Short mmCIF file of C-alpha atoms in Angstrom, two decimals:
data_model
loop_
_atom_site.label_atom_id
_atom_site.label_comp_id
_atom_site.label_asym_id
_atom_site.label_seq_id
_atom_site.Cartn_x
_atom_site.Cartn_y
_atom_site.Cartn_z
CA MET A 1 153.97 78.67 186.88
CA THR A 2 152.72 82.16 188.38
CA ARG A 3 155.61 84.54 187.80
CA LEU A 4 156.40 86.76 190.81
CA ARG A 5 156.43 90.61 190.23
CA VAL A 6 158.58 92.36 192.55
CA PRO A 7 160.22 95.19 193.42
CA ARG A 8 163.53 97.59 193.10
CA PRO A 9 166.75 99.71 191.28
CA ALA A 10 171.42 100.61 190.32
CA THR A 11 174.30 100.02 188.02
CA LEU A 12 176.33 97.20 187.27
CA ALA A 13 178.87 98.59 185.13
CA THR A 14 181.41 101.55 185.59
CA ALA A 15 182.85 103.80 183.09
CA ALA A 16 186.47 102.81 182.06
CA ALA A 17 188.86 105.62 182.03
CA THR A 18 192.73 106.11 181.52
CA ALA A 19 194.05 108.75 183.74
CA LEU A 20 197.08 110.83 182.51
CA LEU A 21 199.50 111.70 185.48
CA LEU A 22 202.14 114.12 184.85
CA LEU A 23 205.45 113.05 186.89
CA GLY A 24 207.68 115.95 186.01
CA SER A 25 207.61 116.04 182.31
CA VAL A 26 207.08 112.37 181.71
CA PRO A 27 203.17 111.28 181.05
CA VAL A 28 202.36 108.07 182.65
CA ALA A 29 199.04 106.32 181.60
CA THR A 30 197.36 103.95 184.48
CA ALA A 31 194.60 101.76 183.32
CA ALA A 32 191.44 101.55 185.25
CA PRO A 33 190.76 98.70 187.36
CA THR A 34 189.02 95.65 185.81
CA GLU A 35 185.63 95.22 187.31
CA ALA A 36 185.21 91.62 188.51
CA PRO A 37 182.39 89.33 186.71
CA LEU A 38 179.08 88.75 187.88
CA THR A 39 178.82 85.17 189.49
CA SER A 40 175.62 83.50 190.14
CA ARG A 41 174.89 82.07 193.46
CA LEU A 42 172.18 79.83 194.96
CA LEU A 43 170.70 81.35 198.40
CA PRO A 44 170.82 78.87 200.87
CA ILE A 45 167.42 77.21 202.56
CA PRO A 46 166.53 75.47 205.46
CA PRO A 47 166.74 71.77 205.81
CA GLY A 48 163.94 70.08 204.14
CA ALA A 49 163.25 73.11 201.86
CA LEU A 50 162.97 72.13 197.95
CA HIS A 51 161.91 75.48 196.31
CA SER A 52 162.90 79.42 197.09
CA PHE A 53 162.00 82.50 195.54
CA THR A 54 163.03 86.37 196.17
CA LYS A 55 160.45 88.87 196.31
CA GLY A 56 162.23 92.09 197.52
CA LEU A 57 165.94 93.28 197.60
CA ASN A 58 166.96 96.62 199.06
CA SER A 59 170.07 99.10 199.08
CA GLY A 60 171.88 97.17 201.51
CA GLY A 61 172.02 93.85 200.18
CA THR A 62 169.14 92.43 202.04
CA VAL A 63 166.70 90.07 200.05
CA VAL A 64 163.48 88.47 200.99
CA GLY A 65 161.39 85.65 199.58
CA GLU A 66 159.84 82.53 200.41
CA TYR A 67 160.50 78.71 200.44
CA TYR A 68 158.58 75.59 200.39
CA LEU A 69 159.34 72.61 202.34
CA GLU A 70 158.85 69.32 200.18
CA GLY A 71 155.14 68.21 200.67
CA SER A 72 153.97 71.60 201.96
CA THR A 73 150.84 73.35 200.50
CA GLY A 74 151.99 77.04 201.39
CA PRO A 75 155.27 79.06 201.64
CA LEU A 76 157.43 80.44 204.38
CA ALA A 77 158.80 83.73 204.41
CA ILE A 78 162.73 84.21 204.58
CA ARG A 79 165.25 86.94 204.61
CA TRP A 80 168.83 86.72 203.48
CA ASN A 81 171.85 89.35 204.45
CA VAL A 82 173.32 88.98 201.10
CA GLY A 83 175.46 92.13 201.39
CA HIS A 84 176.58 91.27 204.92
CA PRO A 85 177.18 87.71 205.01
CA GLY A 86 177.12 85.79 208.33
CA ARG A 87 180.06 85.00 210.30
CA PRO A 88 182.17 81.65 209.15
CA GLY A 89 180.14 78.57 209.71
CA LEU A 90 176.80 80.34 210.07
CA SER A 91 173.90 80.39 207.58
CA ASN A 92 173.11 84.11 206.68
CA TYR A 93 169.26 83.57 206.46
CA ALA A 94 166.66 83.86 208.89
CA ARG A 95 163.16 82.27 208.98
CA LEU A 96 160.46 85.01 209.07
CA ALA A 97 157.81 83.17 211.14
CA PRO A 98 154.09 82.96 210.74
CA LEU A 99 151.69 84.34 213.58
CA PRO A 100 151.34 81.54 216.58
CA GLY A 101 149.17 78.59 215.61
CA GLU A 102 149.60 79.59 211.73
CA ARG A 103 151.54 77.49 209.26
CA PHE A 104 152.62 79.88 206.46
CA SER A 105 154.17 83.25 205.99
CA THR A 106 154.98 85.33 202.84
CA ALA A 107 156.96 88.52 202.40
CA THR A 108 155.18 91.12 200.54
CA ALA A 109 157.64 94.23 200.62
CA LEU A 110 160.98 95.22 202.07
CA SER A 111 162.31 98.75 202.79
CA ASP A 112 165.69 99.96 202.73
CA ALA A 113 165.93 100.22 206.39
CA GLY A 114 165.12 96.48 206.49
CA TRP A 115 161.56 96.55 207.70
CA VAL A 116 159.34 93.81 206.03
CA ALA A 117 155.82 93.73 205.44
CA GLY A 118 153.88 90.54 204.67
CA LEU A 119 151.00 87.92 205.60
CA SER A 120 150.49 84.92 207.84
CA TYR A 121 147.87 82.62 207.46
CA ASP A 122 146.58 79.08 208.02
CA SER A 123 144.25 78.97 204.87
CA THR A 124 142.86 81.27 202.50
CA PRO A 125 140.95 83.52 202.34
CA SER A 126 141.69 84.39 206.12
CA LEU A 127 145.01 86.33 205.38
CA HIS A 128 146.33 88.44 208.17
CA PRO A 129 148.59 91.47 207.63
CA VAL A 130 151.91 91.25 209.50
CA ARG A 131 155.22 93.20 209.78
CA TRP A 132 158.72 92.03 210.61
CA THR A 133 161.04 94.59 212.38
CA PRO A 134 164.53 95.08 210.74
CA GLY A 135 166.74 92.10 212.18
CA GLY A 136 163.53 90.57 213.82
CA THR A 137 161.92 87.22 212.98
CA ALA A 138 158.76 87.33 214.87
CA PRO A 139 155.84 88.79 213.27
CA THR A 140 153.53 91.82 214.43
CA ARG A 141 150.22 91.45 213.52
CA LEU A 142 148.54 94.65 211.89
CA ALA A 143 144.98 95.06 213.40
CA LEU A 144 141.94 94.85 211.10
CA PRO A 145 138.56 96.51 211.62
CA ASP A 146 135.94 94.54 213.32
CA GLY A 147 134.10 92.45 210.80
CA SER A 148 136.87 91.92 208.34
CA GLN A 149 137.63 88.57 206.50
CA GLY A 150 141.03 89.33 206.16
CA GLY A 151 143.68 91.79 204.83
CA HIS A 152 146.82 92.48 202.37
CA THR A 153 149.94 94.33 202.79
CA SER A 154 151.56 96.07 199.77
CA ALA A 155 154.31 98.29 200.85
CA VAL A 156 156.35 99.58 203.71
CA ASN A 157 158.86 102.54 204.32
CA ASP A 158 162.11 103.19 206.26
CA HIS A 159 159.97 104.34 209.17
CA GLY A 160 157.83 101.13 209.38
CA VAL A 161 154.63 102.77 207.85
CA THR A 162 153.00 99.94 206.15
CA VAL A 163 149.88 100.20 203.41
CA GLY A 164 147.53 97.62 202.15
CA ASP A 165 143.82 96.91 202.54
CA THR A 166 141.14 94.89 204.18
CA TYR A 167 138.13 92.94 202.78
CA GLY A 168 134.94 91.89 204.09
CA GLU A 169 132.39 89.32 203.28
CA ASP A 170 131.84 91.38 199.74
CA SER A 171 135.43 90.63 199.13
CA ARG A 172 135.95 94.24 197.94
CA PRO A 173 139.11 95.96 199.61
CA ARG A 174 139.50 99.38 201.41
CA PRO A 175 142.81 100.92 201.84
CA LEU A 176 144.47 101.07 205.16
CA ARG A 177 147.59 102.34 206.75
CA TRP A 178 149.60 101.29 209.85
CA GLN A 179 151.86 103.47 211.58
CA PRO A 180 155.34 101.74 213.24
CA ASP A 181 153.44 101.42 216.51
CA GLY A 182 150.49 99.54 215.04
CA ARG A 183 147.86 102.52 214.78
CA ARG A 184 145.48 101.61 211.83
CA THR A 185 144.22 104.45 209.67
CA HIS A 186 141.36 104.02 207.06
CA LEU A 187 142.65 105.82 204.15
CA PRO A 188 139.52 107.69 202.28
CA LEU A 189 138.21 106.75 198.87
CA LEU A 190 137.11 109.44 196.22
CA PRO A 191 133.52 110.74 196.52
CA GLY A 192 130.93 107.59 195.38
CA ASP A 193 133.59 105.13 195.48
CA THR A 194 133.03 101.84 197.41
CA SER A 195 136.44 100.21 197.17
CA GLY A 196 140.05 100.86 196.60
CA THR A 197 143.67 99.78 197.86
CA ALA A 198 146.99 101.30 198.60
CA THR A 199 149.92 99.93 196.66
CA ALA A 200 153.00 101.81 197.46
CA ILE A 201 154.31 104.41 200.09
CA ASN A 202 157.52 106.24 199.90
CA ASN A 203 159.68 107.70 202.64
CA LEU A 204 157.81 110.91 202.81
CA GLY A 205 154.80 108.90 203.99
CA THR A 206 153.22 109.57 200.38
CA ALA A 207 151.17 106.55 199.32
CA VAL A 208 149.49 105.70 196.02
CA GLY A 209 146.86 103.35 194.93
CA TRP A 210 143.42 103.55 193.32
CA SER A 211 139.68 103.80 194.37
CA GLU A 212 136.86 102.71 192.44
CA GLN A 213 132.85 101.87 192.38
CA ASP A 214 131.36 98.21 192.19
CA ALA A 215 133.24 96.40 189.65
CA ALA A 216 129.93 95.16 188.30
CA ALA A 217 129.37 98.71 187.20
CA ASP A 218 132.32 98.53 184.75
CA ARG A 219 133.27 101.84 185.79
CA PRO A 220 137.21 102.49 185.55
CA ALA A 221 139.47 102.76 188.77
CA ARG A 222 140.80 106.26 189.37
CA PRO A 223 144.36 106.64 190.55
CA VAL A 224 144.60 108.39 193.69
CA ARG A 225 147.72 109.65 196.02
CA TRP A 226 147.47 109.84 199.89
CA ASN A 227 149.63 112.51 201.55
CA ALA A 228 151.15 111.85 204.88
CA ALA A 229 148.10 113.19 206.64
CA GLY A 230 145.95 110.63 204.92
CA ALA A 231 144.06 113.37 202.67
CA VAL A 232 143.04 111.64 199.18
CA SER A 233 143.51 113.31 195.85
CA ALA A 234 142.83 112.06 192.10
CA LEU A 235 146.00 112.20 190.07
CA PRO A 236 145.69 113.41 186.60
CA LEU A 237 144.97 111.07 183.29
CA PRO A 238 146.60 111.70 179.90
CA THR A 239 143.89 112.22 177.16
CA GLY A 240 142.34 109.19 176.08
CA ILE A 241 142.86 107.34 179.20
CA VAL A 242 139.84 106.93 181.51
CA GLY A 243 141.12 105.16 184.42
CA ALA A 244 144.37 103.67 185.97
CA ARG A 245 145.87 101.83 188.59
CA THR A 246 149.07 102.68 190.39
CA SER A 247 152.08 100.40 191.54
CA ARG A 248 155.19 102.10 192.49
CA ILE A 249 156.04 105.56 194.05
CA THR A 250 159.74 107.02 194.27
CA ASP A 251 161.03 108.95 197.16
CA ASN A 252 160.80 112.22 194.94
CA GLY A 253 157.26 111.51 193.70
CA VAL A 254 157.64 109.57 190.54
CA ILE A 255 154.61 107.24 190.18
CA LEU A 256 154.17 104.27 187.70
CA GLY A 257 150.77 103.04 186.81
CA GLN A 258 148.52 101.24 184.07
CA GLY A 259 146.03 102.92 182.33
CA ARG A 260 142.72 102.07 180.69
CA PRO A 261 141.93 103.76 177.21
CA ALA A 262 138.39 104.85 176.49
CA GLY A 263 136.46 102.08 174.98
CA SER A 264 138.44 99.33 176.50
CA THR A 265 138.35 97.08 179.55
CA GLU A 266 142.08 96.63 179.69
CA TYR A 267 144.54 98.34 181.81
CA ASP A 268 147.43 97.90 179.21
CA HIS A 269 148.82 101.45 178.83
CA VAL A 270 152.16 102.33 180.85
CA LEU A 271 151.60 105.41 182.65
CA VAL A 272 154.06 107.39 184.35
CA TRP A 273 153.54 110.60 186.93
CA ALA A 274 156.61 112.78 186.96
CA ALA A 275 158.15 114.38 190.11
CA ASP A 276 156.58 117.71 189.09
CA GLY A 277 153.03 115.96 188.76
CA THR A 278 152.74 115.91 184.94
CA VAL A 279 151.76 112.53 183.50
CA ARG A 280 152.75 110.82 180.01
CA ASP A 281 151.04 107.99 178.20
CA ALA A 282 154.06 105.78 177.28
CA GLY A 283 152.22 103.51 175.00
CA ARG A 284 150.59 99.75 175.28
CA GLY A 285 152.47 97.81 177.64
CA ARG A 286 153.01 96.32 181.14
CA GLY A 287 155.28 98.60 183.18
CA TYR A 288 157.13 96.82 186.19
CA ASP A 289 159.58 99.61 187.81
CA VAL A 290 160.40 103.06 187.65
CA ASN A 291 163.36 104.93 188.98
CA ARG A 292 163.66 108.68 190.33
CA SER A 293 164.65 109.85 187.03
CA ALA A 294 161.02 108.66 185.76
CA THR A 295 162.31 105.90 183.63
CA ALA A 296 160.17 102.87 183.47
CA VAL A 297 160.89 99.31 182.42
CA GLY A 298 158.64 96.46 181.37
CA ALA A 299 157.16 94.94 178.20
CA SER A 300 156.05 96.87 175.27
CA LEU A 301 152.93 95.43 173.54
CA ASP A 302 152.97 98.22 170.67
CA ASP A 303 154.57 96.14 168.08
CA ASP A 304 154.16 92.37 169.44
CA PRO A 305 151.42 91.14 171.30
CA ASN A 306 153.77 88.88 173.09
CA GLY A 307 155.74 91.69 174.62
CA GLU A 308 159.08 93.32 173.69
CA THR A 309 161.88 94.00 176.44
CA ALA A 310 161.46 97.81 176.86
CA ARG A 311 162.32 100.88 178.49
CA TRP A 312 160.08 104.04 178.40
CA ASN A 313 162.63 106.97 178.87
CA ALA A 314 162.06 110.26 180.78
CA ASN A 315 162.09 112.26 177.57
CA GLY A 316 158.97 110.47 176.33
CA THR A 317 160.63 108.06 173.93
CA ARG A 318 160.76 104.16 174.09
CA THR A 319 163.60 102.19 173.60
CA VAL A 320 163.12 98.47 172.62
CA LEU A 321 165.97 96.60 174.26
CA ALA A 322 167.98 93.82 172.52
CA ASN A 323 166.68 90.51 173.45
CA PRO A 324 169.47 88.00 172.28
CA ALA A 325 168.24 85.05 170.16
CA GLU A 326 164.83 84.85 172.11
CA ALA A 327 161.23 85.73 171.19
CA ALA A 328 159.83 87.60 173.99
CA GLY A 329 160.73 88.97 177.24
CA GLU A 330 160.06 91.34 180.17
CA VAL A 331 162.18 93.82 182.10
CA LEU A 332 161.22 93.69 185.67
CA GLY A 333 163.56 96.08 187.56
CA VAL A 334 165.65 99.10 186.94
CA ASN A 335 168.16 101.12 189.48
CA ASN A 336 168.68 104.64 189.66
CA ARG A 337 171.73 104.50 187.32
CA GLY A 338 169.59 102.96 184.44
CA THR A 339 170.62 99.39 184.89
CA ALA A 340 167.81 96.89 184.19
CA VAL A 341 167.32 93.49 184.54
CA GLY A 342 164.63 90.94 183.61
CA TYR A 343 164.40 87.63 181.44
CA ALA A 344 163.44 86.57 177.96
CA TRP A 345 161.69 83.17 177.30
CA PRO A 346 162.29 81.03 174.21
CA PRO A 347 160.45 81.03 170.66
CA ALA A 348 159.46 77.41 171.49
CA GLY A 349 159.44 75.12 174.04
CA ASN A 350 158.44 75.21 177.81
CA PRO A 351 157.93 79.12 178.75
CA ALA A 352 159.25 78.20 182.05
CA LEU A 353 162.89 78.20 181.01
CA ASP A 354 163.83 81.61 180.88
CA LYS A 355 167.17 83.26 180.57
CA ALA A 356 168.08 86.03 182.90
CA LEU A 357 169.58 89.19 181.38
CA LEU A 358 171.02 92.49 182.42
CA TRP A 359 170.93 95.76 180.12
CA LYS A 360 173.62 98.53 180.74
CA PRO A 361 172.22 101.91 180.49
CA ASP A 362 173.30 102.51 176.86
CA GLY A 363 170.91 99.41 176.22
CA THR A 364 173.57 96.61 175.74
CA ALA A 365 171.80 93.31 176.51
CA VAL A 366 174.33 91.00 178.92
CA PRO A 367 173.22 87.39 179.59
CA LEU A 368 173.59 86.70 183.34
CA PRO A 369 175.87 83.71 184.07
CA ALA A 370 174.33 80.23 184.60
CA GLY A 371 174.62 78.95 188.22
CA PRO A 372 174.99 75.28 189.33
CA LEU A 373 171.49 74.22 188.54
CA GLY A 374 172.17 75.15 184.91
CA PRO A 375 171.30 77.86 182.40
CA TYR A 376 167.78 78.71 183.34
CA ALA A 377 166.88 81.75 185.61
CA ALA A 378 164.97 85.05 185.88
CA ALA A 379 166.33 88.25 187.32
CA PHE A 380 163.80 90.59 189.22
CA SER A 381 165.67 93.44 190.81
CA VAL A 382 168.87 95.23 190.86
CA ASN A 383 170.00 97.69 193.62
CA ASP A 384 172.27 100.73 193.17
CA ALA A 385 175.21 98.50 194.12
CA GLY A 386 174.79 96.12 191.44
CA LEU A 387 173.38 93.34 193.16
CA ILE A 388 170.58 91.17 191.26
CA ALA A 389 168.07 89.13 192.89
CA GLY A 390 166.12 86.40 190.89
CA PHE A 391 165.93 82.73 190.86
CA ALA A 392 167.34 79.74 188.94
CA VAL A 393 165.41 76.90 187.46
CA GLY A 394 166.75 73.35 187.58
CA THR A 395 165.67 70.71 185.04
CA ASP A 396 165.43 66.97 184.71
CA GLY A 397 167.08 64.91 182.07
CA ALA A 398 164.28 65.54 179.77
CA GLY A 399 164.79 69.43 180.21
CA ASN A 400 161.57 69.77 182.18
CA PRO A 401 161.61 72.26 185.02
CA THR A 402 161.81 70.49 188.45
CA THR A 403 163.30 73.02 191.19
CA TRP A 404 163.21 76.90 191.42
CA ARG A 405 165.89 78.58 193.95
CA ALA A 406 166.37 81.97 195.02
CA THR A 407 169.49 83.49 193.44
CA VAL A 408 171.56 86.33 193.57
CA TRP A 409 174.38 87.64 190.93
CA LYS A 410 177.05 89.61 192.39
CA ARG A 411 180.86 90.51 191.97
#
């Protein structure tokens, strides 16, 4: 099963405190209110649907994902308003339709303001970039250059500005940006390069991605940043790293990427560019998310080739996060208060049977509660209000996975 990477950032635990009130000369201690426990909830799906997954979570409690109808060969995009449930008796999801005449749609990105970027298609490789407005369900086609075979969307900001790429018969991507009114801009590559893509954009309009020459020449990708006007610049690289690909940028300019060491063909070093533009090589690993404090999370490969659940701290240190009774795992999301979520897989047996985990800012591991499908699940993202999104796995009598359902954990 392909593991979905998504994503997105907040804290699930508040500090307990005892207040001392002086009433006249008599001190009275009042206990802090008890925080409600997290519970696991399956997100509703349309009639006839079998599987569903989450692909994005925003600060307001909106979740986007996709579902699969029984017997279908492709997904359909869906949006859940988890933080603002529908009125009693009404479902709190909306189907995000494909373009007229096409069968499938998928969401690739969600902004805090509710813009959704995605794809519509009838068959691959003819993928059509689309965007759904906040609250809307009909897609807007994002125009591609003449001669394109298709394109992708990778990110959208709170103003509706969307970035991604297009590809032609040579299958090499070229980066694009679409304005809220649909105007398309070709984002320039670095001199001498022939392909590239834009992977993320923040609310200031700064986008990141990479630029490269023909892959057959074995030239490493070069990490780049485009300013709001579309001008391109190369990001600096740490000593010993000859290329990199970026994946995230925060509103204050922190960037996450994967670096390629000299003499290697693998992009297996976690790189973090701080808001001041300096870059650090955090070590071998897979980085999946970063917050505005430049704390990154993922799986460290420094000591274990299978990956250890890890956090790379802004001060340059690495914290191997506790992983109760499991062999390996990954941390997929971190919020701006330092709470992280992810999953672990068992030392033996079916690797699809994951266990969802939360890590408090102090590194304490907390197994997320099981839901109606059983104990197996994975957590992908956490927002600053403490809402967690992921999926749960249902099994048959022999313990084999049979069903995947979009899930949230909330108080």
